[in-house]
CSV table of C-alpha atoms in Angstrom, one decimal:
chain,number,residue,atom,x,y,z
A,151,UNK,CA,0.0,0.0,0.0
A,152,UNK,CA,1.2,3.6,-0.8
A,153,UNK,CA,2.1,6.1,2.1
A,154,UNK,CA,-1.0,7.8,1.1
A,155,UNK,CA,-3.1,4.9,1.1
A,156,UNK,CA,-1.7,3.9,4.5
A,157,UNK,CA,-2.5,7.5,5.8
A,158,UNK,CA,-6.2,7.3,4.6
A,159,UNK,CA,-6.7,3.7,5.9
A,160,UNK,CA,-5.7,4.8,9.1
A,161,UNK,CA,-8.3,6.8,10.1
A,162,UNK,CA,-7.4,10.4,12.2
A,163,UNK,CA,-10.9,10.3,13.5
A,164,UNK,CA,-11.4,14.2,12.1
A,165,UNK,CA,-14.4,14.3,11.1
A,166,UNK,CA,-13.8,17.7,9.5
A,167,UNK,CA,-11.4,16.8,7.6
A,168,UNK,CA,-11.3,13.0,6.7
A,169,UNK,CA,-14.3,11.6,8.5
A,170,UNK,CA,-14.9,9.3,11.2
A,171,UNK,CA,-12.3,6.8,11.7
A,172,UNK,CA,-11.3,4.4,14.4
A,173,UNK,CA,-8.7,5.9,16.7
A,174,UNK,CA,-5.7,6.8,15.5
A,175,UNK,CA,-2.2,7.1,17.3
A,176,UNK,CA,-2.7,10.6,17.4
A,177,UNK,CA,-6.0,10.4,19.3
A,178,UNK,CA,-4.6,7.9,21.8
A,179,UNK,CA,-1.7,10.9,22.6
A,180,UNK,CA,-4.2,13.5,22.7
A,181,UNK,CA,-5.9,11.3,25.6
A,182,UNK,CA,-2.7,11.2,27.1
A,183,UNK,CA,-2.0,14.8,27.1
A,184,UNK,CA,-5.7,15.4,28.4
A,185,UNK,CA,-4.8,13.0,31.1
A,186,UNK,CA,-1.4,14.7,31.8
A,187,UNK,CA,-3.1,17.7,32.1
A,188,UNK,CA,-4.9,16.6,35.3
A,189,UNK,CA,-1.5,15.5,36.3
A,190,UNK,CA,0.0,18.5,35.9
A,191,UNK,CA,-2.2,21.4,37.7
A,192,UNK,CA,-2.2,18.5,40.4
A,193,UNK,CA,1.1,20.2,41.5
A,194,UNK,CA,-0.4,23.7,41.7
A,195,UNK,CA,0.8,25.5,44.3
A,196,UNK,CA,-2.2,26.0,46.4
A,197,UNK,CA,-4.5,24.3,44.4
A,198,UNK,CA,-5.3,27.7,42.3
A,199,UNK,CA,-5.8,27.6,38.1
A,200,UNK,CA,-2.8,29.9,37.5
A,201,UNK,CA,0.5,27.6,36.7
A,202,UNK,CA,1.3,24.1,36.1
A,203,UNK,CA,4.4,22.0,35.9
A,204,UNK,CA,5.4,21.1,32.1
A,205,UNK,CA,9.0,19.4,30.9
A,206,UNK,CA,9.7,19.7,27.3
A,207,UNK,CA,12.8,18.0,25.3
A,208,UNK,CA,13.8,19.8,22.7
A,209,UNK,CA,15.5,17.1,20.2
A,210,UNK,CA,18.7,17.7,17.8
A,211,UNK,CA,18.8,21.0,19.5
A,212,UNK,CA,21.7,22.6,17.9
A,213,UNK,CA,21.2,26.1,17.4
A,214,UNK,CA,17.6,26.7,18.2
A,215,UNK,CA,17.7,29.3,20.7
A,216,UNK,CA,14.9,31.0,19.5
A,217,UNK,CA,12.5,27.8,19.5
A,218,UNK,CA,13.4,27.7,23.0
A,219,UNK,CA,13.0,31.2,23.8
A,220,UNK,CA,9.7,31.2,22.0
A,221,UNK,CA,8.4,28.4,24.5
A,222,UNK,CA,9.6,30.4,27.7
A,223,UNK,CA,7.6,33.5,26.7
A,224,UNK,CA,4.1,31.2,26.0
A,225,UNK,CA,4.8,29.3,29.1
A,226,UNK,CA,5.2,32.6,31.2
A,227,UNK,CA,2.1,33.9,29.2
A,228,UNK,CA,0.1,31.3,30.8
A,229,UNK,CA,1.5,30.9,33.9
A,230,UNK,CA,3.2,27.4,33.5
A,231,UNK,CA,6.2,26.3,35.3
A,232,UNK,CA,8.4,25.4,31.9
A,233,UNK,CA,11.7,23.1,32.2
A,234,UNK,CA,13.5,22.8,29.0
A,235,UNK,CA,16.0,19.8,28.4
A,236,UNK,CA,17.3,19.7,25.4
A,237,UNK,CA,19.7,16.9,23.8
A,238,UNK,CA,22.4,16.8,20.8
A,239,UNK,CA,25.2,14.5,19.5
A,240,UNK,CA,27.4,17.1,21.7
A,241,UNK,CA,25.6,18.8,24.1
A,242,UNK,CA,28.3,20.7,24.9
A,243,UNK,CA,29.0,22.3,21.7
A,244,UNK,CA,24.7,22.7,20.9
A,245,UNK,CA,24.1,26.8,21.7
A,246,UNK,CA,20.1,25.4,22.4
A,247,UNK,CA,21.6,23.0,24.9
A,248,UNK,CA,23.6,25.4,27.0
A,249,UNK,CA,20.6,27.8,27.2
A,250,UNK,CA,18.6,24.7,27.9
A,251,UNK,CA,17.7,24.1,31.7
A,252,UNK,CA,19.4,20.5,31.1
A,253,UNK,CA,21.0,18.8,28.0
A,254,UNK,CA,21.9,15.4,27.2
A,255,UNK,CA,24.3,14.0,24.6
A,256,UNK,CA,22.0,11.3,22.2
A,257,UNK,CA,23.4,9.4,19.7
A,258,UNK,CA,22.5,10.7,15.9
A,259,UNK,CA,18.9,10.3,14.8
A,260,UNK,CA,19.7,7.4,12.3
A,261,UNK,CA,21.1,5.4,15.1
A,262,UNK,CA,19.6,2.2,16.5
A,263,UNK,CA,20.1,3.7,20.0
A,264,UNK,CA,18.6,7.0,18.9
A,265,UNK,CA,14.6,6.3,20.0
A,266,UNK,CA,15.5,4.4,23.1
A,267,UNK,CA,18.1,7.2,23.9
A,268,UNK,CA,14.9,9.8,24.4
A,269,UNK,CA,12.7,7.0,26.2
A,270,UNK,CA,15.3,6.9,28.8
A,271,UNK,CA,15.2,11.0,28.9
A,272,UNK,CA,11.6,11.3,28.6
A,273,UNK,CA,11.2,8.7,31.6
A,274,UNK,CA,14.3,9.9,33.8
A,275,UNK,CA,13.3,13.7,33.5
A,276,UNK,CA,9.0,12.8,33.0
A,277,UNK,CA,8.9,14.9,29.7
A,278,UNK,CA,5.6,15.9,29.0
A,279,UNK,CA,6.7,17.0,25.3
A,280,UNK,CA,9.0,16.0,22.6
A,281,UNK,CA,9.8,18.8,20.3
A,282,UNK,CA,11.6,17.5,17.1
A,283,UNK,CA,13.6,20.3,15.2
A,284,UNK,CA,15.0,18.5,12.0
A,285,UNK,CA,13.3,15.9,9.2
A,286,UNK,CA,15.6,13.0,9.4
A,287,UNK,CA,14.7,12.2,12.7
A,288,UNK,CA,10.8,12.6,12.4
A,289,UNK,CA,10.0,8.8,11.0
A,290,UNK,CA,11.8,7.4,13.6
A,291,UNK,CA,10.0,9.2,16.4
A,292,UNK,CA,6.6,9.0,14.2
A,293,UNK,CA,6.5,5.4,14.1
A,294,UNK,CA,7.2,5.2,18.3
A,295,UNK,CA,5.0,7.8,18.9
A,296,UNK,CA,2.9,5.1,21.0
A,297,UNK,CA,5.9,3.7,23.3
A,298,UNK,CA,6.5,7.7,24.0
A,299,UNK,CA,2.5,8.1,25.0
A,300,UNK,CA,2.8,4.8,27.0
A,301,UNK,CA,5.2,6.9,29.6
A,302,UNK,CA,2.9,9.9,29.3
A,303,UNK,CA,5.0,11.9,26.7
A,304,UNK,CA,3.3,13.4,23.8
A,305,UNK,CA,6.0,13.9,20.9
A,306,UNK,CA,5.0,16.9,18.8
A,307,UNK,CA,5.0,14.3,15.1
A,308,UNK,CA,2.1,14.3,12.2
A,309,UNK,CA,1.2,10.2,11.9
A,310,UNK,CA,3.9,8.0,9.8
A,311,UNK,CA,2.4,7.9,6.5
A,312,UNK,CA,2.4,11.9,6.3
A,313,UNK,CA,6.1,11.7,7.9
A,314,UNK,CA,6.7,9.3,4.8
A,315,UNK,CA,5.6,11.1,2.3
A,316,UNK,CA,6.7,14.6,3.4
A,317,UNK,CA,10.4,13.3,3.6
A,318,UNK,CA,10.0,11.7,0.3
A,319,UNK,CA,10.2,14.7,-2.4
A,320,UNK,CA,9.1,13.0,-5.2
A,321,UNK,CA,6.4,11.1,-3.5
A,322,UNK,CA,5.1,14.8,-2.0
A,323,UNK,CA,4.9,16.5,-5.7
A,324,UNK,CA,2.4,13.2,-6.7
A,325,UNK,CA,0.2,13.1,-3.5
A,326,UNK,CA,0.0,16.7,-3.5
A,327,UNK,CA,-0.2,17.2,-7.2
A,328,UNK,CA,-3.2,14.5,-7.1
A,329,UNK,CA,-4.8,17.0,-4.6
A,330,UNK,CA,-5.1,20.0,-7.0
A,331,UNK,CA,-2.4,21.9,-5.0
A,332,UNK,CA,-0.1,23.5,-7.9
A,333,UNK,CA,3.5,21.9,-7.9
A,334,UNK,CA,6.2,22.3,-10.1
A,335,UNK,CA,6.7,19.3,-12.6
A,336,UNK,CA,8.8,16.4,-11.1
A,337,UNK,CA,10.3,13.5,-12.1
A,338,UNK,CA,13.0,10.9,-10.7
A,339,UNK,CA,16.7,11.8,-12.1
A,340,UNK,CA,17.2,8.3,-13.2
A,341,UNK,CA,13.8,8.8,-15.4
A,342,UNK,CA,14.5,12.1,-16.6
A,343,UNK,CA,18.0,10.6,-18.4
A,344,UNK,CA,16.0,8.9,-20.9
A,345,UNK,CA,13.0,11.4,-21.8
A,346,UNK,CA,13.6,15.2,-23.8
A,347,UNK,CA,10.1,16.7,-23.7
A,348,UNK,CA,12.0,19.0,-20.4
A,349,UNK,CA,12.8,22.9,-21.6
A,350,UNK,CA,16.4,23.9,-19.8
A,351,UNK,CA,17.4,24.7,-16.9
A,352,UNK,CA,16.0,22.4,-14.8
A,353,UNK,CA,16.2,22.5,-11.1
A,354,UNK,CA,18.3,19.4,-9.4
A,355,UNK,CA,18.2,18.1,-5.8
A,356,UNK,CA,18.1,15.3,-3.5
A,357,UNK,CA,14.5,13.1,-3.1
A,358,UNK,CA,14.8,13.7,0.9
A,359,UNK,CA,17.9,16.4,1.3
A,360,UNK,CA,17.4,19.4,3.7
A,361,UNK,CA,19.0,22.9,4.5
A,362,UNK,CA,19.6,23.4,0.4
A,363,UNK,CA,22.1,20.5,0.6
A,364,UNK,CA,23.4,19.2,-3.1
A,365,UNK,CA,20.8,21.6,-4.8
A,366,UNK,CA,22.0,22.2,-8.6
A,367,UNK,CA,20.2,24.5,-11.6
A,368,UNK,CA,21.8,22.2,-14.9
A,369,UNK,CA,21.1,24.3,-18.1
A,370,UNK,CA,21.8,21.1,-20.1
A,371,UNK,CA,22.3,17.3,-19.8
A,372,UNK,CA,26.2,18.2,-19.6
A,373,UNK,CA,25.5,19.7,-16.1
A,374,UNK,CA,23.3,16.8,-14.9
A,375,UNK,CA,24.8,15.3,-11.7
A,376,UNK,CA,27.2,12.8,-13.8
A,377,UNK,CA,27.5,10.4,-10.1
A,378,UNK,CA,25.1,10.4,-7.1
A,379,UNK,CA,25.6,8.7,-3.6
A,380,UNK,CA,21.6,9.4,-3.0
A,381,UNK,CA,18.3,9.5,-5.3
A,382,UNK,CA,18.0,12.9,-6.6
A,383,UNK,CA,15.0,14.4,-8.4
A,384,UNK,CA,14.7,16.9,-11.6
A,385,UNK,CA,11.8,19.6,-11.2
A,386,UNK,CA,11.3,22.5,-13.5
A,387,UNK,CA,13.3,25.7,-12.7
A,388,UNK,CA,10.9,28.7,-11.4
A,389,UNK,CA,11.9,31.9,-10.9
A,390,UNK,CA,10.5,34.4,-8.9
A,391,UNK,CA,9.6,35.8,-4.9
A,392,UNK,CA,9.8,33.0,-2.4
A,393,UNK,CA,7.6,32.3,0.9
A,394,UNK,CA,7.7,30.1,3.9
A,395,UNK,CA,4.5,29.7,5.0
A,396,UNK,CA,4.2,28.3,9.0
A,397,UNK,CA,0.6,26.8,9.5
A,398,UNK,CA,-0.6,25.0,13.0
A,399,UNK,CA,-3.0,22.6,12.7
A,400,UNK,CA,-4.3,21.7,16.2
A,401,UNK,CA,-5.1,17.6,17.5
A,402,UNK,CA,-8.7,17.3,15.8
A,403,UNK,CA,-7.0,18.2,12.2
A,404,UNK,CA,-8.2,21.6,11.9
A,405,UNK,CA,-5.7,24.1,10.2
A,406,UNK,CA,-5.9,26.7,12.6
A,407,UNK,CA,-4.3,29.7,10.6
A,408,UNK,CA,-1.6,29.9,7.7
A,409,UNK,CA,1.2,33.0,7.9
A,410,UNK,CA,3.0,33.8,4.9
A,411,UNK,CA,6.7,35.4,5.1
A,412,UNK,CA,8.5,36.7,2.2
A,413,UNK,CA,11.8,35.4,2.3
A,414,UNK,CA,14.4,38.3,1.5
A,415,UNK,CA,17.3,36.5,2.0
A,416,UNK,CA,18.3,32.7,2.8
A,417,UNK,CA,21.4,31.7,4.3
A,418,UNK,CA,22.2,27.7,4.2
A,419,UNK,CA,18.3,27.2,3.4
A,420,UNK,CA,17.2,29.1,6.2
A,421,UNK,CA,15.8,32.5,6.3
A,422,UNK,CA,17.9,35.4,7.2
A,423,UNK,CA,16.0,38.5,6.2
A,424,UNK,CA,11.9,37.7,6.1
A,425,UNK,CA,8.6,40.1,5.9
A,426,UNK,CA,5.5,38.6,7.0
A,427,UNK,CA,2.6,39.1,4.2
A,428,UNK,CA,-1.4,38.7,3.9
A,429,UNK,CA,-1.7,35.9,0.9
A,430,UNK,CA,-4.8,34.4,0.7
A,431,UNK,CA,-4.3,32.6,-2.5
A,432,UNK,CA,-1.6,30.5,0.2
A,433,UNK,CA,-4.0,30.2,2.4
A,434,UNK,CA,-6.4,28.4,0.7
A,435,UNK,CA,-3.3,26.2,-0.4
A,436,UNK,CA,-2.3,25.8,2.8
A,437,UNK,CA,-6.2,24.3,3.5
A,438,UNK,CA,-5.9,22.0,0.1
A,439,UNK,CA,-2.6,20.6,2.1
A,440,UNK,CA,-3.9,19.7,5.0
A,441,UNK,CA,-7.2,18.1,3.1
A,442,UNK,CA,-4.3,15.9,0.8
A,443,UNK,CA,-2.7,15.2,4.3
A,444,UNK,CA,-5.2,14.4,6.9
A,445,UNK,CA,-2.4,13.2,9.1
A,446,UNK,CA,-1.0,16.5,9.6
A,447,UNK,CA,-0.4,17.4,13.5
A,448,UNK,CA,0.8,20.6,15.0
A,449,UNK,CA,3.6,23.0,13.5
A,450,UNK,CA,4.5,22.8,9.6
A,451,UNK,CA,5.7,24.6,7.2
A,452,UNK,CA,6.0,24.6,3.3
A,453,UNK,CA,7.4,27.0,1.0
A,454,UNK,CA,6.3,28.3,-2.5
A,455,UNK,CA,7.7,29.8,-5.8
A,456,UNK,CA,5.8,32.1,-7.0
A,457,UNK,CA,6.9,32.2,-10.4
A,458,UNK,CA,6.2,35.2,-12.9
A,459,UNK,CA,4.7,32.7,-15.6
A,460,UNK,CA,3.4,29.8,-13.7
A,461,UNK,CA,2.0,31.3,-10.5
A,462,UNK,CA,2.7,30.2,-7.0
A,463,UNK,CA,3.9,26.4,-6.5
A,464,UNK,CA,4.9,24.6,-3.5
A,465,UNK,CA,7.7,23.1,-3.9
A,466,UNK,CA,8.7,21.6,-0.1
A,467,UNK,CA,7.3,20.8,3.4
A,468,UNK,CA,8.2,19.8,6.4
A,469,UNK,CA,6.3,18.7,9.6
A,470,UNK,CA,7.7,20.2,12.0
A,471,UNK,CA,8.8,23.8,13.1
A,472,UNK,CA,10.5,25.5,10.7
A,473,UNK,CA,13.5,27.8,11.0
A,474,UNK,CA,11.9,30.6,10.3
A,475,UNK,CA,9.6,29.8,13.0
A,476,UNK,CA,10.3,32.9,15.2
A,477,UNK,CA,9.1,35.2,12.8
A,478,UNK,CA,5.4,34.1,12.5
A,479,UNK,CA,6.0,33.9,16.2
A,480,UNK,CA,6.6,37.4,16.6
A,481,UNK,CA,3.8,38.2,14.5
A,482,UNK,CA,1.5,37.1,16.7
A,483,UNK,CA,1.1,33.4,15.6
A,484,UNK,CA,1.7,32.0,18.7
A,485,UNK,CA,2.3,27.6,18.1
A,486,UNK,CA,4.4,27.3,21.2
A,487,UNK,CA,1.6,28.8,23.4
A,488,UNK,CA,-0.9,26.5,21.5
A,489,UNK,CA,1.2,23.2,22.2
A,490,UNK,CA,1.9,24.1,25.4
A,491,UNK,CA,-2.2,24.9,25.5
A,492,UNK,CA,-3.1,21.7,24.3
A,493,UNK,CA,-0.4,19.8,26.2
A,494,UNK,CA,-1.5,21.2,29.8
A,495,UNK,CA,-5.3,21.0,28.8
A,496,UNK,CA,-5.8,24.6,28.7
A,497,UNK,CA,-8.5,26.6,27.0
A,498,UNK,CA,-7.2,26.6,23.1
A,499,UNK,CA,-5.9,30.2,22.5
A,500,UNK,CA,-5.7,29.4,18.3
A,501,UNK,CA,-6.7,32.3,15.9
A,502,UNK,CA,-5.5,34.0,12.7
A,503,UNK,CA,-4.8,37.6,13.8
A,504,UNK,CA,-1.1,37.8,13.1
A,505,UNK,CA,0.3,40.8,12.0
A,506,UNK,CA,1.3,41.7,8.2
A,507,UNK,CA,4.3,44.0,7.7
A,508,UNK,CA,7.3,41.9,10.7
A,509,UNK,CA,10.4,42.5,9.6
A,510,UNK,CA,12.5,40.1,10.7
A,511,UNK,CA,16.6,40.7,10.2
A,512,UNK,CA,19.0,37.6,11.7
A,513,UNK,CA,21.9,38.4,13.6
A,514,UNK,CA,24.8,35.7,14.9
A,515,UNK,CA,24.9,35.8,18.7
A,516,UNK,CA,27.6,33.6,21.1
A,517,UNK,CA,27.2,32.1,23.9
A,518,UNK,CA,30.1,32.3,26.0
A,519,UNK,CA,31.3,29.1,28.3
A,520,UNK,CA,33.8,29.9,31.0
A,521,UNK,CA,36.5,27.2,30.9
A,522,UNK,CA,36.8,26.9,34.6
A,523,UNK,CA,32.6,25.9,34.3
A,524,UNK,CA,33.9,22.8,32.0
């Protein structure tokens, strides 16, 4: 069975989106968390509704400072008690793990150790929350989302079959393309050798690469990759403004808003100068997503081309927070504060009031280790 097939057999029991179902993995962690909840404001201090106790482990940390930051200022919005622990290959070189309240070292997320690694966190510490940062380690988690729930820990993942096809390139230009959401053409590298009804350039790039890694624009077969170590995938080359757009889609499978940035400038795939910007046209794509993906949980992004000729196409996502994240954040699109909501059991807080017009300009920042703290 295809990874879409799997994800509509499943069943995500929203009826809004995908009808009734039996009870998905998802539903079975949002129990959990509804359970934990209770848990939680059962260490109020004096028994009053204004602060709970919540761990979060922030996973392949690295430099996401700002993530972290971002869940500090919801928690203190709503008056919960936050601990973050954060973990890395090297904890001690991971800016996010030294501003973290704890770290822990984790082998890499392709490792046989790496799931059982955060069990043994998210036990030893009683993590109510498992933030993932980067895609390669999103099946992993996806498919043990249930072992994580079974110790109380919900991991902040969209169900396996959207995890597979979201990491697959190729596979998310067909589902999505099947959809009615507007794609650039696409075909496998290996394919594309033997056809010639492609106009040059053509855009090159790896069928599940990240962070603009191996990307290539070949204006004829003489500039095709001659030897790959991965599959790669050939799309036609667009041209034109290019937009992140963050959307939040909460645990029933509602998309609760869409915010569109402008990306100005992009350093090593991430955004270093972005303008947030009202466009409803990706709005409603942003809606057409989440119908072809029913799976869809929590934080994703997906960015779009919009070319002078052909209009706006999407040509990636990913399911999880993006790095642009703090800038929709800023805006007033508040996902932290919305996990963390749905997490404790608070009153949902979701809307689509963000602001139009955030600049946002990048800066590097250090954090400085004493070496008599080592």
């Amino acid at each position: 069975m295809s990874a879409l097939g799997a994800l509509k057999h499943r069943g995500c029991g929203c009826i809004a989106t995908c009808g009734p179902g039996p009870r998905s993995r998802l539903d079975r962690n949002k129990h959990t968390s509804v359970w934990k909840s209770r848990r939680n404001f059962g260490r109020l201090k004096g028994y009053g509704m204004t602060s709970a106790a919540i761990k979060i482990l922030v996973s392949s940390a690295g430099r996401r400072v700002a993530l972290i930051d971002c869940f500090r200022r919801a928690a203190k919005e709503l008056g919960i008690s936050l601990t973050v622990v954060a973990c890395d290959l090297d904890p001690g070189m991971s800016p996010a793990c030294r501003s973290a309240d704890a770290s822990y070292a984790v082998p890499a997320c392709d490792d046989p150790g790496f799931v059982s690694a955060l069990q043994g966190i998210a036990s030893r510490e009683k993590i109510d929350l498992i933030v993932p940062t980067i895609d390669p380690e999103l099946p992993a988690l996806a498919e043990a989302m249930d072992d994580f729930a079974a110790l109380g820990c919900r991991v902040h993942v969209s169900q396996p079959a959207v995890v597979d096809i979201v990491r697959d390139k190729l596979e998310t230009m067909t589902v999505l393309a099947a959809a009615g959401v507007p794609v650039p053409r696409t075909i496998a590298l290996e394919e594309f050798a033997s056809t010639s009804e492609w106009s040059w350039p053509v855009f090159v790039k790896p069928r599940s690469g990240s962070a603009s890694r191996a990307i290539s624009v070949a204006g004829s077969r003489d500039e095709l990759p001659a030897k790959v170590s991965e599959p790669m995938i050939v799309q036609e080359n667009l041209t034109g403004a290019e937009y992140t757009v963050n959307g939040f889609v909460d645990v029933r499978g509602r998309l609760q808003t869409a915010i569109t940035h402008r990306r100005v400038r992009v350093r090593a795939g991430e955004v270093e100068k972005g303008i947030t910007e009202r466009q409803p046209r990706h709005s409603r794509i942003a809606h057409d997503i989440v119908a072809a993906l029913p799976g869809l949980r929590g934080a994703f992004c997906f960015q779009i081309m919009d070319d002078g000729a052909a209009g706006p196409k999407v040509i990636e996502i990913n399911a999880r927070f993006g790095g642009g994240y703090p800038l929709a954040d800023y805006a007033g699109a508040h996902f932290t504060k919305w996990l963390l909501e749905e997490v404790s059991g608070l009153p949902a807080s979701c809307h689509d009031n963000w602001h139009s017009g955030v600049l946002m300009l990048r800066y590097d920042e250090a954090i400085f280790v004493d070496g008599e703290d080592e």
